[in-house]
Amino acid sequence: MNKPFTIALLLAAATSSPAAGQQQIGVVGATPINPAAVEIVYTDGHRMTLDFYGENIFRLFRDDAGGVLRDPEARPPARILQDNPRKPVAELRVNSNDSTISVSTQRITVRIDRRTALMTVTDGLTGATVLEEAEPLRMENGSTTLTLKEAPQEYFYGGGVQNGRFSHKGKAIAIENQNSWTDGGVASPNPFCWSTNGYAILWYTFRKGKYDFGLTEKGRVKLTHETGHADLFVMVDAEAEALLGDYYQLTDAPALLPKFGLYQGHLNAYNRDYWKEDPDGILFEDGHRYKESQKDGGGGSVKESLNGENGNYRFSARAVIDRYAAHDMPLGWLLPNDGYGAGYGQTGTLDGNIANLKELT
């Protein structure tokens, strides 16, 4: 691709009936705009950019309001991409026939149906179609939804800290900070998800989102964000490790954790809550059950501590570590006051506990 060129073949009017009363939008052609990017032109005059950040990663951008490629807004200011997220693209090939337009690198091929404007992505290494749109990209009422087909044996992961959640198949997750650390809550969301089918998606936005992996409609994946335009990255690789590598290419490598950070850890607040005997509570070593509360329940309530220095050993951080050791459970670190209202007024240290941790690791 040393010289710019344009492929533009006129499309006849669609013969199929528009779905749900909506006008059928097709594709007219594709125009390379630089050695790594192509502009797709629709029959209604709108345009979409496919910008390749490497042989297996591309950015999909479409703003029907006429906006150009740009970084997402964040308050306070923040960034998603690292300084140099691109890798070279040896050659970008654009081909067309009566039914499809294809954009290919040495690794992947993006095909767009000329009549329906639906996109499929194929991995050149495996020959498999890893991603396939089920419905046209929907942008309305200040939100954008990408709808994909779901394979029967396809599973989905990601979304940041989704408490109590691992595989998202048949479920929906929120991409928003709910400041909730309980089951089903979201504390540190990430607009990134990956599929065992061989692709990952990173939305280039800080706006809230919802990812529905077949909960409301079986066989359909609906990825939605509260933004009026589409801006997202598609990564193609067969293995999870490689997809994470693609993600790190865009966002930069994570901080290197210390050795103990790679082990199972425990965090809680041991400088705030009260424990009181209750038949519906947690069973302790003394054979009694106790229930935890952030309020002093009076009569028999015992406030926890770090080291059990107030005659309250069973409700201390030290007792927690000792329980891990007693049950031969691996433990790399303990955060005894995690900062959520725990405060730091409690006296005492965890020097002895740290020694225990070293023995456990």
Coordinates of C-alpha atoms in Angstrom, one line a residue, residues 184-360:
G184 CA -22.4 -9.0 42.9
G185 CA -21.0 -5.5 43.6
V186 CA -18.5 -3.7 41.5
A187 CA -15.6 -1.9 43.1
S188 CA -13.0 -1.4 40.3
P189 CA -14.6 -1.8 36.9
N190 CA -12.7 -2.2 33.6
P191 CA -14.3 -1.8 30.2
F192 CA -12.4 -4.9 29.0
C193 CA -13.7 -8.5 28.4
W194 CA -12.4 -11.5 26.6
S195 CA -13.9 -14.6 25.1
T196 CA -12.7 -18.2 24.8
N197 CA -13.7 -17.9 21.2
G198 CA -10.4 -16.0 20.6
Y199 CA -11.1 -12.3 20.9
A200 CA -11.1 -9.5 23.5
I201 CA -12.7 -6.0 23.5
L202 CA -11.6 -2.9 25.2
W203 CA -14.0 0.0 25.0
Y204 CA -12.2 3.3 24.8
T205 CA -14.4 5.2 27.2
F206 CA -14.8 6.2 30.9
R207 CA -18.6 6.2 30.6
K208 CA -20.7 3.6 32.5
G209 CA -21.5 0.4 30.7
K210 CA -23.4 -2.9 30.9
Y211 CA -22.2 -6.2 29.4
D212 CA -24.9 -8.8 28.9
F213 CA -23.5 -12.2 28.0
G214 CA -26.7 -13.9 27.1
L215 CA -28.8 -13.1 30.2
T216 CA -31.7 -11.3 28.5
E217 CA -31.4 -13.1 25.1
K218 CA -29.7 -16.4 24.8
G219 CA -27.1 -16.5 22.0
R220 CA -26.6 -12.8 22.1
V221 CA -23.8 -10.7 23.7
K222 CA -24.8 -7.1 24.1
L223 CA -22.0 -4.7 25.1
T224 CA -23.4 -1.2 26.0
H225 CA -21.8 2.1 27.1
E226 CA -23.5 5.4 27.9
T227 CA -21.8 7.2 25.0
G228 CA -23.3 8.5 21.8
H229 CA -20.5 7.1 19.6
A230 CA -18.7 3.8 19.2
D231 CA -15.0 3.7 20.1
L232 CA -13.5 0.3 21.0
F233 CA -10.5 -2.0 20.4
V234 CA -10.8 -5.5 19.1
M235 CA -7.9 -8.0 19.8
V236 CA -7.6 -11.4 18.3
D237 CA -5.6 -14.3 19.9
A238 CA -6.5 -17.9 20.7
E239 CA -5.2 -18.0 24.3
A240 CA -6.0 -15.9 27.4
E241 CA -2.4 -15.1 28.1
A242 CA -1.9 -13.7 24.6
L243 CA -5.1 -11.6 24.8
L244 CA -3.8 -10.1 28.1
G245 CA -0.6 -9.3 26.3
D246 CA -2.6 -7.4 23.7
Y247 CA -4.4 -5.5 26.4
Y248 CA -1.0 -4.6 28.0
Q249 CA 0.2 -3.4 24.6
L250 CA -2.5 -0.8 24.6
T251 CA -2.5 0.1 28.3
D252 CA 1.1 -0.7 29.3
A253 CA 2.3 -3.5 31.5
P254 CA 0.9 -3.8 35.1
A255 CA 3.1 -2.9 38.1
L256 CA 5.3 -5.8 39.1
L257 CA 4.0 -7.1 42.4
P258 CA 6.3 -8.2 45.2
K259 CA 6.7 -12.0 45.7
F260 CA 4.2 -12.1 48.6
G261 CA 1.6 -10.3 46.4
L262 CA 1.4 -13.3 44.1
Y263 CA 0.0 -15.4 47.0
Q264 CA -3.5 -15.5 48.4
G265 CA -4.1 -12.5 50.6
H266 CA -6.7 -11.3 53.2
L267 CA -8.0 -7.8 53.7
N268 CA -10.5 -6.5 56.2
A269 CA -11.0 -3.9 58.9
Y270 CA -9.9 -5.0 62.4
N271 CA -10.2 -1.6 64.1
R272 CA -13.9 -0.8 63.8
D273 CA -16.5 -3.6 64.3
Y274 CA -18.1 -5.2 67.3
W275 CA -18.9 -8.8 67.8
K276 CA -21.8 -10.2 69.9
E277 CA -23.0 -13.7 70.6
D278 CA -25.9 -14.6 68.3
P279 CA -27.4 -18.0 67.4
D280 CA -27.4 -17.1 63.7
G281 CA -23.8 -15.8 63.7
I282 CA -20.5 -17.3 62.7
L283 CA -19.2 -20.4 64.6
F284 CA -15.9 -19.7 66.5
E285 CA -13.4 -22.1 68.1
D286 CA -15.1 -21.7 71.5
G287 CA -18.3 -23.4 70.2
H288 CA -20.3 -20.2 70.3
R289 CA -21.7 -18.2 67.4
Y290 CA -21.0 -14.4 67.0
K291 CA -22.4 -11.8 64.6
E292 CA -20.4 -8.7 63.5
S293 CA -21.7 -5.1 63.4
Q294 CA -20.3 -1.7 62.9
K295 CA -22.3 -0.5 65.9
D296 CA -21.8 -1.2 69.5
G297 CA -24.6 -3.6 70.5
G298 CA -24.1 -3.1 74.2
G299 CA -24.4 -5.9 76.7
G300 CA -21.8 -8.5 75.7
S301 CA -20.5 -6.7 72.6
V302 CA -16.7 -7.0 72.1
K303 CA -14.7 -4.6 69.8
E304 CA -12.1 -6.3 67.7
S305 CA -8.5 -5.3 67.6
L306 CA -5.2 -6.0 65.7
N307 CA -3.4 -8.2 68.1
G308 CA -6.0 -9.2 70.7
E309 CA -4.3 -6.9 73.3
N310 CA -7.6 -6.1 75.0
G311 CA -8.6 -9.7 75.9
N312 CA -10.4 -10.0 72.6
Y313 CA -8.0 -12.4 70.7
R314 CA -10.7 -14.3 68.9
F315 CA -11.9 -11.1 67.2
S316 CA -8.4 -9.9 66.2
A317 CA -6.3 -9.8 63.0
R318 CA -3.8 -12.0 64.8
A319 CA -6.4 -14.7 65.3
V320 CA -7.2 -14.6 61.6
I321 CA -3.6 -15.3 60.6
D322 CA -3.3 -18.1 63.2
R323 CA -6.4 -19.7 61.7
Y324 CA -4.8 -19.8 58.3
A325 CA -1.7 -21.5 59.8
A326 CA -3.8 -23.9 61.9
H327 CA -5.7 -25.1 58.8
D328 CA -2.6 -25.2 56.5
M329 CA -4.1 -22.5 54.3
P330 CA -1.5 -20.5 52.1
L331 CA -1.5 -16.8 52.9
G332 CA 0.9 -14.2 51.4
W333 CA -0.3 -11.0 53.0
L334 CA -2.8 -9.4 55.3
L335 CA -4.1 -5.9 55.2
P336 CA -5.7 -5.5 58.7
N337 CA -7.2 -2.0 58.1
D338 CA -8.2 -1.7 54.5
G339 CA -9.2 2.0 54.8
Y340 CA -13.0 1.8 54.4
G341 CA -13.9 3.5 57.6
A342 CA -11.5 1.5 59.6
G343 CA -9.3 4.3 60.8
Y344 CA -5.9 4.0 62.3
G345 CA -6.5 4.9 66.0
Q346 CA -5.9 1.4 67.3
T347 CA -2.6 0.9 69.1
G348 CA -0.4 -2.2 68.7
T349 CA 1.6 -3.7 65.9
L350 CA 1.5 -6.7 63.6
D351 CA 5.2 -7.5 63.8
G352 CA 4.5 -11.0 65.1
N353 CA 1.9 -11.6 62.4
I354 CA 4.4 -10.5 59.7
A355 CA 6.8 -13.2 61.0
N356 CA 3.9 -15.7 60.7
L357 CA 3.4 -14.6 57.1
K358 CA 7.0 -15.2 56.2
E359 CA 6.8 -18.7 57.5
L360 CA 3.6 -19.4 55.5

